[in-house]
Short mmCIF file of C-alpha atoms in Angstrom, two decimals:
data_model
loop_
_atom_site.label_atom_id
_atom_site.label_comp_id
_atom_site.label_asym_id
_atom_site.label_seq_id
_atom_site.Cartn_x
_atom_site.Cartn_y
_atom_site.Cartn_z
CA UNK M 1 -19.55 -84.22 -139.11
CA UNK M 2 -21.18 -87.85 -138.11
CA UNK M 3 -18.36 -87.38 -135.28
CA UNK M 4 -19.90 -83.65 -133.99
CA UNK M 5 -23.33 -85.52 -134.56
CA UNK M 6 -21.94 -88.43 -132.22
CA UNK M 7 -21.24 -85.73 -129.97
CA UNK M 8 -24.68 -83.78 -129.60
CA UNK M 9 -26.54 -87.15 -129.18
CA UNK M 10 -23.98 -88.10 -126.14
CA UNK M 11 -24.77 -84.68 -125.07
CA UNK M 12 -28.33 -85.06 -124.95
CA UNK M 13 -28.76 -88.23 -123.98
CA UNK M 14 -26.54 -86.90 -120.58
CA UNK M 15 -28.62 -83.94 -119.64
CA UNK M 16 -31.96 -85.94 -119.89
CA UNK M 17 -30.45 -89.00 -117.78
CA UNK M 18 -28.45 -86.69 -115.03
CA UNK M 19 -31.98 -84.96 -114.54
CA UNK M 20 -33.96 -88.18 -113.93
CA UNK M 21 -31.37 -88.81 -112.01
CA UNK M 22 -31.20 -85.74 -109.51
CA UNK M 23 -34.87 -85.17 -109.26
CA UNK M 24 -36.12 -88.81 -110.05
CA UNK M 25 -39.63 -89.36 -111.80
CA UNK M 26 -39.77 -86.87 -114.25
CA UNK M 27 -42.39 -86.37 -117.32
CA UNK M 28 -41.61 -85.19 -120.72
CA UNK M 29 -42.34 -81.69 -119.94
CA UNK M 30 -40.46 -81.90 -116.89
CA UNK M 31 -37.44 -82.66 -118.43
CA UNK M 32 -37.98 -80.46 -121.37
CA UNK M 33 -37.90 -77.36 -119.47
CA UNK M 34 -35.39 -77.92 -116.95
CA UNK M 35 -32.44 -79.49 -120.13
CA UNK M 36 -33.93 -76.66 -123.01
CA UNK M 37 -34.03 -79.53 -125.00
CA UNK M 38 -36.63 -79.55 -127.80
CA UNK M 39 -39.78 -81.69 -126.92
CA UNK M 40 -39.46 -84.37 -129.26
CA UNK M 41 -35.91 -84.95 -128.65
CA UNK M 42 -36.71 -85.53 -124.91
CA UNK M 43 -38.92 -88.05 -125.85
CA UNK M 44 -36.99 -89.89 -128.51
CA UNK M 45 -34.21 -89.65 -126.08
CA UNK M 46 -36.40 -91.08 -123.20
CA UNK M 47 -37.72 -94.03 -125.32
CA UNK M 48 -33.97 -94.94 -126.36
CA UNK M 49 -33.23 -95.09 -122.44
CA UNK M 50 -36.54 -97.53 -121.69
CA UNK M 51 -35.13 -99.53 -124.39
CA UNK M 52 -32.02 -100.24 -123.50
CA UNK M 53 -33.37 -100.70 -120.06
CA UNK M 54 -31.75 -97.42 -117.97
CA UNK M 55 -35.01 -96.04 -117.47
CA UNK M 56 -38.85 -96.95 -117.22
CA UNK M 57 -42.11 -95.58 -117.19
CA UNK M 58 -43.67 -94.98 -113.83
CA UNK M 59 -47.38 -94.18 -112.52
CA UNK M 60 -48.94 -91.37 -113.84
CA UNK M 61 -48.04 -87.71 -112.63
CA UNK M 62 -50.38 -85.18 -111.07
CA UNK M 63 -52.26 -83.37 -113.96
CA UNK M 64 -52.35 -80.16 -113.77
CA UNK M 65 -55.19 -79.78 -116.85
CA UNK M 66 -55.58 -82.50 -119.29
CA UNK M 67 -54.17 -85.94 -119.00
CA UNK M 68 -52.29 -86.69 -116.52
CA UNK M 69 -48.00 -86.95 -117.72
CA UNK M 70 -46.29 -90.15 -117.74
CA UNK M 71 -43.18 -90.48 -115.57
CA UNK M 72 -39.73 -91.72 -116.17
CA UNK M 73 -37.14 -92.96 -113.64
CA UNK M 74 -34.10 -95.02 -113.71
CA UNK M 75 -34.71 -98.86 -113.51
CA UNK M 76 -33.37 -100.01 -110.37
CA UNK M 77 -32.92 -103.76 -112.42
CA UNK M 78 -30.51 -101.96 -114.96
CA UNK M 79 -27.62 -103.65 -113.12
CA UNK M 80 -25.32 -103.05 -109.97
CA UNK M 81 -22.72 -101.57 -108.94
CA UNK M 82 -19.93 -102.69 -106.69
CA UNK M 83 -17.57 -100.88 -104.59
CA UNK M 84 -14.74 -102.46 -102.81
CA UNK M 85 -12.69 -100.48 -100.02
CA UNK M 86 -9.28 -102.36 -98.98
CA UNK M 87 -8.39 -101.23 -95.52
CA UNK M 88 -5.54 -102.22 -93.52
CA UNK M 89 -7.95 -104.62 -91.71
CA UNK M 90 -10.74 -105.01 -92.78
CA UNK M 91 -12.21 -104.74 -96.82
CA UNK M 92 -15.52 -103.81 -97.30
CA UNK M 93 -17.72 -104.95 -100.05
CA UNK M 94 -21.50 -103.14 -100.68
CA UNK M 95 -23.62 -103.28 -103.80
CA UNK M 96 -26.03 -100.71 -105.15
CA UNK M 97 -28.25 -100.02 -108.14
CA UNK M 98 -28.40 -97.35 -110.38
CA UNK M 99 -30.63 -95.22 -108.49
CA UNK M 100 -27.94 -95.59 -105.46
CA UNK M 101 -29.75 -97.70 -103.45
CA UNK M 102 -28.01 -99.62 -100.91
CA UNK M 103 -28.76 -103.38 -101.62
CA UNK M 104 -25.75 -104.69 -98.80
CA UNK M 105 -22.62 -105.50 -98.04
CA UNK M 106 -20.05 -108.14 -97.12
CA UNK M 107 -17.02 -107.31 -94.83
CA UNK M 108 -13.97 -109.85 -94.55
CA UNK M 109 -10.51 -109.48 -93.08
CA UNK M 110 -8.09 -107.95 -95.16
CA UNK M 111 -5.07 -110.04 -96.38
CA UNK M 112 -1.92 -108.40 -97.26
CA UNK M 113 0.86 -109.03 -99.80
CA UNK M 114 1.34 -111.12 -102.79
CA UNK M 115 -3.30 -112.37 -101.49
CA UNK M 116 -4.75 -108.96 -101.35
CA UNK M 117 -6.53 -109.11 -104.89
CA UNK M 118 -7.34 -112.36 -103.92
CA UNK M 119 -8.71 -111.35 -100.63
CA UNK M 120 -10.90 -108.39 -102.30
CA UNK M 121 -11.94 -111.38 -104.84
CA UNK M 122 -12.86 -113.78 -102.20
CA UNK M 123 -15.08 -110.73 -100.66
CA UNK M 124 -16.98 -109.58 -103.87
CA UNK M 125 -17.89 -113.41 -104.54
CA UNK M 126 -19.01 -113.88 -100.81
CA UNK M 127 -21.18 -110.26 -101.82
CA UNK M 128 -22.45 -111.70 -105.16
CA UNK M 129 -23.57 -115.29 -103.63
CA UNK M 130 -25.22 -113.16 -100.39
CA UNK M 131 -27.11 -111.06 -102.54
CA UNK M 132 -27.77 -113.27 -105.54
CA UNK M 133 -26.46 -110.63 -108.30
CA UNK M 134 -26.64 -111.80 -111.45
CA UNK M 135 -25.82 -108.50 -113.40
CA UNK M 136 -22.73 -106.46 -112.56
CA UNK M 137 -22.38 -103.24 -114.35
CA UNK M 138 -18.23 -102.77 -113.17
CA UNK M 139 -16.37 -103.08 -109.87
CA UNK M 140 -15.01 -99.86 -108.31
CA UNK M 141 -11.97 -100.21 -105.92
CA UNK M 142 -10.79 -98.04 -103.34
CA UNK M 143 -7.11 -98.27 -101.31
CA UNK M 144 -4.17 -96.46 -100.27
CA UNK M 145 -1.02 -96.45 -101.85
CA UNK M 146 0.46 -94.76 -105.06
CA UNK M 147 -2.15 -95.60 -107.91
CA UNK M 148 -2.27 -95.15 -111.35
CA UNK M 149 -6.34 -94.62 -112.25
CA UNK M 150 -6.20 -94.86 -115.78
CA UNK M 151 -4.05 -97.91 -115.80
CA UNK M 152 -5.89 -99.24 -112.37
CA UNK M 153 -2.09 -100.09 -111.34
CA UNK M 154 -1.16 -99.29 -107.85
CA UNK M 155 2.37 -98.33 -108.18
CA UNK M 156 3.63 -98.35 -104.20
CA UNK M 157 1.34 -99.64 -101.53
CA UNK M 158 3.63 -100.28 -98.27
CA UNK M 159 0.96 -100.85 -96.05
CA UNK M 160 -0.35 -103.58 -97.67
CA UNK M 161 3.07 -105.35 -97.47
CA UNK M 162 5.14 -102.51 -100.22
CA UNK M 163 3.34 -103.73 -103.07
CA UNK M 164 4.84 -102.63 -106.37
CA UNK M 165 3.19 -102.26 -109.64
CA UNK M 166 0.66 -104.77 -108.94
CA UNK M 167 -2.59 -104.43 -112.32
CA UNK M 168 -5.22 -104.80 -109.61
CA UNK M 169 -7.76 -103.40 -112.30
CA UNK M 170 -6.63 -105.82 -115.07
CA UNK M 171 -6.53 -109.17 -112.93
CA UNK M 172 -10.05 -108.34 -111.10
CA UNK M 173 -11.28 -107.00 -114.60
CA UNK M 174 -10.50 -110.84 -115.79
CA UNK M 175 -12.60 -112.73 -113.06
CA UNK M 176 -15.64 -110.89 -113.59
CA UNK M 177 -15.35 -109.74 -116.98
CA UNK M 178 -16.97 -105.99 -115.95
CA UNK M 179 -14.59 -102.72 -116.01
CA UNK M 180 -12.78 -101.95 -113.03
CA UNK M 181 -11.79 -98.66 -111.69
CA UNK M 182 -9.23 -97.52 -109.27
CA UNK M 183 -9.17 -94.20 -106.57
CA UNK M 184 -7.42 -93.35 -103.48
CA UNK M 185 -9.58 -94.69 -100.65
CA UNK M 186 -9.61 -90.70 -99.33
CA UNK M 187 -10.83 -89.50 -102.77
CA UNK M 188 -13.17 -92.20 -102.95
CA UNK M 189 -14.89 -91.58 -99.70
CA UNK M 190 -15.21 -87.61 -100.79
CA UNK M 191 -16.82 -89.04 -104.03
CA UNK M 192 -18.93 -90.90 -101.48
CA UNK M 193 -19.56 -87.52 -99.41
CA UNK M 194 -21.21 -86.11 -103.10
CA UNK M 195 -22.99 -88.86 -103.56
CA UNK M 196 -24.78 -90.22 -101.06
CA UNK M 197 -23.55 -88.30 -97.82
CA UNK M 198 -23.46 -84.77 -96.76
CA UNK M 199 -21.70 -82.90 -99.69
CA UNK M 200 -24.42 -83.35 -102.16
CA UNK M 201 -25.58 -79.89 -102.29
CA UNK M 202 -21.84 -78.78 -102.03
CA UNK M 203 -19.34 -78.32 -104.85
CA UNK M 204 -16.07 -77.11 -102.68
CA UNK M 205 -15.33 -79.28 -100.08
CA UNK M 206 -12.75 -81.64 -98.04
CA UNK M 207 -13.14 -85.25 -96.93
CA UNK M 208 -10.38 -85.49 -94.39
CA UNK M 209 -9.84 -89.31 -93.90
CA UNK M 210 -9.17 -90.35 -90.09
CA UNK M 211 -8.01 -93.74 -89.64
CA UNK M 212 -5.06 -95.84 -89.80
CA UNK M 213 -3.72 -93.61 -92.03
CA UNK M 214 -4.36 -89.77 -93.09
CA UNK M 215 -5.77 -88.62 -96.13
CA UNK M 216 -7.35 -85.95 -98.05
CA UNK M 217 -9.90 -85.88 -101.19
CA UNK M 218 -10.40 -82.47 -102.67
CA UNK M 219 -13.60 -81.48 -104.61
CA UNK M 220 -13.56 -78.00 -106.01
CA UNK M 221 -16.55 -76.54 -108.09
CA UNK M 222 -17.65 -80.15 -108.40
CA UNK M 223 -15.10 -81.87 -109.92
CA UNK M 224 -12.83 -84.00 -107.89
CA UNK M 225 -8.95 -82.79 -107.92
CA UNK M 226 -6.79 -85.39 -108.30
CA UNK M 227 -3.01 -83.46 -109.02
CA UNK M 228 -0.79 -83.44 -111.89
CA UNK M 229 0.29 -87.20 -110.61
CA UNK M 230 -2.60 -87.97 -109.01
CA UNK M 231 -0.97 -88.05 -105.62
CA UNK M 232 -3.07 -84.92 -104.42
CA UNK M 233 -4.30 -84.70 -100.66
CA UNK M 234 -1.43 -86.84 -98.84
CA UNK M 235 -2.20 -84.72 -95.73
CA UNK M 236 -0.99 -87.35 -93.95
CA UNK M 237 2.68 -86.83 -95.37
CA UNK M 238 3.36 -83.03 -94.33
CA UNK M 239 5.70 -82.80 -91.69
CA UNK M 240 4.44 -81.26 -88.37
CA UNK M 241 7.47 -82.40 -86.14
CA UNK M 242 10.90 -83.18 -87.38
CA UNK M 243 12.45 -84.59 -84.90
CA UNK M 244 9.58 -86.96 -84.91
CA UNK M 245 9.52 -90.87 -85.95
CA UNK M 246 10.23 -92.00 -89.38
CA UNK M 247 7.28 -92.56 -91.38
CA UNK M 248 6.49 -95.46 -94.29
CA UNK M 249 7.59 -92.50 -96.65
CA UNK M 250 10.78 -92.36 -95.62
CA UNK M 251 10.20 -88.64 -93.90
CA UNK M 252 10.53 -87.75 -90.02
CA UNK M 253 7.52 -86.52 -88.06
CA UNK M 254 4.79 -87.01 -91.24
CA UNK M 255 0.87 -86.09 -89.46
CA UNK M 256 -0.07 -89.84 -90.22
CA UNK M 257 3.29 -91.17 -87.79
CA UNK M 258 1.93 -88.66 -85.21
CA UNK M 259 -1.77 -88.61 -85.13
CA UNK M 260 -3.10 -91.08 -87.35
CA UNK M 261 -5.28 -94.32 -85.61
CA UNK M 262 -2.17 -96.68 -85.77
CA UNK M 263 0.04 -93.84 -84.11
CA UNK M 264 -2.34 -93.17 -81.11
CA UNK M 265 -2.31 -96.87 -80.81
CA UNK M 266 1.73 -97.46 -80.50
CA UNK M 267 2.09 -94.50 -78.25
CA UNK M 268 -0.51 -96.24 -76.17
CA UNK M 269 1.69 -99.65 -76.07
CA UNK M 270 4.84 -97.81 -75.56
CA UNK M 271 3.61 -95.63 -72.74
CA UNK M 272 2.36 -99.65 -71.10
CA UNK M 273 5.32 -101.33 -71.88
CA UNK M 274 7.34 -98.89 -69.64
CA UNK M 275 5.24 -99.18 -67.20
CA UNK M 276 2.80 -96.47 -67.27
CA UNK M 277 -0.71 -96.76 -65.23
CA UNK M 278 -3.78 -96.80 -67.46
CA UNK M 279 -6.83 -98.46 -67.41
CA UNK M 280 -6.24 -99.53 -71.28
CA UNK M 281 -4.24 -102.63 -69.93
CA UNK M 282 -7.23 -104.26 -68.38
CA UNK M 283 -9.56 -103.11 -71.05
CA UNK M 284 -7.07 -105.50 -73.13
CA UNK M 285 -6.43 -107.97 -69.92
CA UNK M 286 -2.51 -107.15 -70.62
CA UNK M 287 -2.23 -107.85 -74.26
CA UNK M 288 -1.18 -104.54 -75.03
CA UNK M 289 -0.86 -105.74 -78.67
CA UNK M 290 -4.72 -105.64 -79.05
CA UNK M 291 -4.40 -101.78 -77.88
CA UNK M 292 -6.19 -99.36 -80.89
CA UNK M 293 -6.92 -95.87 -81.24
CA UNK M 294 -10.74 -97.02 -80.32
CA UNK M 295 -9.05 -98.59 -76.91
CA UNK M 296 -7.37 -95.34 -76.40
CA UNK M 297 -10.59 -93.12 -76.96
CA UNK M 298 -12.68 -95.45 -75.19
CA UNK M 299 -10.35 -94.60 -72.27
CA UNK M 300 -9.70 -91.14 -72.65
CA UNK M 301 -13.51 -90.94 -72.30
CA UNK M 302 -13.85 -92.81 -69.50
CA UNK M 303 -11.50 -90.29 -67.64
CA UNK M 304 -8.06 -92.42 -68.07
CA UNK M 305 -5.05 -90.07 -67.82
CA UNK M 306 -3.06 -91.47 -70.04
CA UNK M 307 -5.42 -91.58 -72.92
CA UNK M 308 -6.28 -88.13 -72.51
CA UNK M 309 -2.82 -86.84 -72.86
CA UNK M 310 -2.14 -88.92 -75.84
CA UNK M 311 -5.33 -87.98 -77.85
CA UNK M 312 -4.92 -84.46 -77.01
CA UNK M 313 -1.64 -84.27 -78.78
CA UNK M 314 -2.79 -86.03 -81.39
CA UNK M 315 -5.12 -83.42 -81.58
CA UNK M 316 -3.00 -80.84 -81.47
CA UNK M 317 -0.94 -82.07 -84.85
CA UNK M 318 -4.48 -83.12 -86.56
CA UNK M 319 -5.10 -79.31 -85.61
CA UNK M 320 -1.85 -78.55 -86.96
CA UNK M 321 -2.99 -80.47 -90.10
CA UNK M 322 -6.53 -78.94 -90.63
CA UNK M 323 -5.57 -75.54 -90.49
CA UNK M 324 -2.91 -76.31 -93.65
CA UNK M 325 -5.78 -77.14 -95.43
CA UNK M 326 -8.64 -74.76 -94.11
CA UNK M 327 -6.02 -72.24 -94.88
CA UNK M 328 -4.92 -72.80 -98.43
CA UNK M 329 -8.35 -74.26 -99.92
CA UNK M 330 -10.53 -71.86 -98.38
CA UNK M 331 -13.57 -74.66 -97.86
CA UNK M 332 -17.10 -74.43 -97.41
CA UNK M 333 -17.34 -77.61 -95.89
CA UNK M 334 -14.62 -80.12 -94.31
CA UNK M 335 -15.92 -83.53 -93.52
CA UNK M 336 -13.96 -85.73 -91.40
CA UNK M 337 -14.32 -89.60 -91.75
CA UNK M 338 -12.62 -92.51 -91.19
CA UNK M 339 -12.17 -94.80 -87.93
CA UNK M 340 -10.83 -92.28 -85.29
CA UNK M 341 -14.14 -89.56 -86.67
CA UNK M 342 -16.06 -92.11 -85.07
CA UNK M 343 -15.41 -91.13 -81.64
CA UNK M 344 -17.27 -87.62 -81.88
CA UNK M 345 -16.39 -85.59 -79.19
CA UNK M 346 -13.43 -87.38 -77.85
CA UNK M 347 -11.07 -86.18 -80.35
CA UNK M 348 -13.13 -83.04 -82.08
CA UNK M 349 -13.06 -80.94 -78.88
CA UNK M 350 -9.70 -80.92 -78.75
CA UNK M 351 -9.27 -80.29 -82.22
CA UNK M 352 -11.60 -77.48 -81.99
CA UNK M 353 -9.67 -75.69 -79.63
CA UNK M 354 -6.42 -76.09 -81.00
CA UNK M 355 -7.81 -74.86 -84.74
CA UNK M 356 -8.40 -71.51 -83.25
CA UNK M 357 -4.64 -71.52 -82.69
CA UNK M 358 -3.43 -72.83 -86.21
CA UNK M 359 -5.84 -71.37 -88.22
CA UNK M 360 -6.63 -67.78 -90.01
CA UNK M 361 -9.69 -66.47 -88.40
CA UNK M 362 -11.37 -65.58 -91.87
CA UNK M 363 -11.28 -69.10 -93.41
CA UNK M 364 -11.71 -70.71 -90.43
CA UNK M 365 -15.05 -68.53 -89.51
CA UNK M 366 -16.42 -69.51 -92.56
CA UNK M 367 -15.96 -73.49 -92.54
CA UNK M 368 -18.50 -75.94 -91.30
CA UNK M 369 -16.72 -78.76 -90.03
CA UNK M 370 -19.04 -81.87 -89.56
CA UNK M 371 -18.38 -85.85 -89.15
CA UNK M 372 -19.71 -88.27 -92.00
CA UNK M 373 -22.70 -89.95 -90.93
CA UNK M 374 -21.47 -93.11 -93.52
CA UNK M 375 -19.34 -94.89 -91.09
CA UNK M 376 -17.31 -97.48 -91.95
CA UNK M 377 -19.21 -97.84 -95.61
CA UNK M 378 -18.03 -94.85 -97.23
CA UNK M 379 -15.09 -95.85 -98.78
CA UNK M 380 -17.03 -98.50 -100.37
CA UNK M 381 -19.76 -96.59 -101.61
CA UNK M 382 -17.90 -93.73 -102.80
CA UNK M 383 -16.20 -96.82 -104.66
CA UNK M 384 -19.51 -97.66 -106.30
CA UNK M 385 -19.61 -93.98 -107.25
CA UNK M 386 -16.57 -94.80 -109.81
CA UNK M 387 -18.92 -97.24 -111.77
CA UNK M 388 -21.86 -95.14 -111.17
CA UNK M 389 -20.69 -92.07 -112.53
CA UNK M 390 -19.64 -93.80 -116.29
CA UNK M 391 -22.95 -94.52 -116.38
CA UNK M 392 -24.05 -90.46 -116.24
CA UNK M 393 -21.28 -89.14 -118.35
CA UNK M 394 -21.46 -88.01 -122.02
CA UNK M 395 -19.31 -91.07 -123.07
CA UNK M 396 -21.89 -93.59 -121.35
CA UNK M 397 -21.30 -96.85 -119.55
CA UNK M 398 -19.05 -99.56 -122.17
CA UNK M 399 -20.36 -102.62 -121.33
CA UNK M 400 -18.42 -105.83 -121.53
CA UNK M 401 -19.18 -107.33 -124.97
CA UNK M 402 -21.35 -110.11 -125.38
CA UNK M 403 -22.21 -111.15 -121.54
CA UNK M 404 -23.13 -107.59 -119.81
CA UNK M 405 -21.69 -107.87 -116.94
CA UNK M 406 -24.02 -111.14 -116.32
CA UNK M 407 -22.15 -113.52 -113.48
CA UNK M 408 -21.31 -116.73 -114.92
#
């Protein structure tokens, strides 16, 4: 009984935060006739939440006869959340408070192997000092590889120099002394996408994830999909040419060895090294190394043959790739992010015109396929969305005991 008691309170205490926090200041009757809740549990409910410091009153609301209602809405100085997104080259730090407000962000060079956690660490401090945070509420981290949410374990990373069973979560968890949480960087940016970007007034959608790598995060009525072994939405391990170059997975011709940013980049340097004219050599002054998918669509742009050819064919396998997906999940919306979604038209028009190939006309007629307007934070605020979210659930936020997340 005190257990099923336990439970209604958690209950309650959820629907009257998650509508402050959707429709912000909110009075009593507000919130009492948009949760059914009865009128004096709103209000015992709301008082608990200004106590413990989630919520506070605001200036008087409009009247509409009689006096005018108080307002509630969430205290910005509850704490903040961090989000941390480990790229292949750069990691990317950003703070916000409880009402999702950006406060900023720190962005370091990303250090492989045995000094990656290090790295990230070395990053959140440089955040904390910037921005003077004394009150962390948990650190959420977002990175490709194999992971293990629950345990915050990232099984198999090889891009990140074939990292194996490495506690990220538990060793981070011990600097700061807040909870740590762990998500595949392309289910983290669609958590990002809900949040803060263009999916919040969707429930079925795809963030497609367009970068060094190729990923997928799934959202269906809501709720993000994560698979039986969390390894859902490696789009960028189906195999759209055989005869193609081995990938990191150990496959032949995976999307992410044909199409992905570091893929546009090596054919680039292969087509230079045997001696093919482009203007990309001079854009680099002949360090062909220095040669990235941006190089390529900068060229490609620009008019440069080369280029062109190569980010048309990547198009045609990212075409290839979107149609697998448009076709089995049926979407509302797709969203494509990630480095090479930054260069718009270059590599969309393409795309566009091979997905009318590749793709059933039904589905595909009723998509809406737009780019992220996040850039290069999303990962790391859909990352903050991992802390966030304990916050609004029926179990609530656990604290660390004794400091609260305060940085010592």
């Amino acid at each position: 009984m005190i257990e099923l008691r336990g439970y209604f309170h958690r209950h309650k205490r959820f629907s009257v935060l998650n509508f402050i926090r959707r429709m912000g200041p909110s009075s009593v009757p507000q919130v009492t006739a948009a949760t059914g809740l009865d009128r004096k549990v709103v209000t015992s409910v709301l008082r608990q939440l200004d106590r413990e410091g989630l919520v506070r009153q605001k200036e008087l609301g409009a009247s509409t006869g009689g006096r005018r209602p108080r307002l509630f809405e969430l205290d910005p100085q509850f704490g903040i959340a961090v989000g941390v997104d480990i790229g292949l080259t750069h990691t990317r730090a950003v703070a916000v408070n409880i009402k999702g407000e950006l406060i900023g962000g720190q962005t370091t060079e990303t250090v492989t192997g045995e000094r990656l956690i290090e790295g990230a660490i070395e990053t959140i401090e440089m955040l904390l000092t910037k921005l003077r945070i004394t009150r962390m509420l948990g650190i959420g981290v977002a990175m490709a590889g194999l992971l293990d949410p629950e345990r915050t374990l990232v099984i198999f990373s090889p891009k990140f120099g074939n990292l194996k069973n490495l506690p990220l979560g538990k060793i981070i968890g011990e600097r700061f002394g807040v909870p740590v949480y762990l998500e595949d960087n392309a289910r983290a940016m669609a958590l990002g996408e809900k949040e803060f970007g263009l999916a919040r007034e969707t429930d079925n959608f795809l963030c497609v994830n367009l970068a060094t790598g190729i990923g997928l995060g799934i959202v269906i009525n809501g709720q993000l999909y994560r698979g039986a072994s969390n390894c859902a939405g490696e789009l960028g391990h189906i195999v759209v040419e055989p005869a193609g170059p081995r990938c990191v997975c150990g496959n032949y011709g995976c999307l992410e060895v044909m199409a992905s940013g570091l893929a546009i980049a090596r054919q680039a340097q292969d087509a230079l090294q045997q001696g093919v004219a482009s203007s990309m050599r001079e854009m680099v002054k002949g360090r062909l190394e220095n040669i990235t998918a941006k190089t390529v669509c900068q060229a490609a742009k620009a008019g440069d043959k080369l280029a062109f050819t190569i980010i048309e064919k990547a198009a045609d396998y990212l075409a290839v790739g979107l149609a697998a997906v448009i076709n089995l999940f049926n979407p509302e919306v797709i969203i494509l992010a990630g480095g090479l979604s930054l260069a718009g038209d270059v590599i969309w028009e393409p795309i566009n015109r091979r997905l009318k190939v590749h793709a059933l006309e039904m589905p595909l007629s009723k998509v809406t396929i737009v780019f992220s307007e996040l850039g290069e934070l999303l990962g790391a605020l859909g990352a903050t969305t991992l802390v966030l979210n304990r916050i609004f659930e029926p179990t609530g936020l656990v604290l660390p005991k004794g400091e609260k997340g305060e940085i010592v």
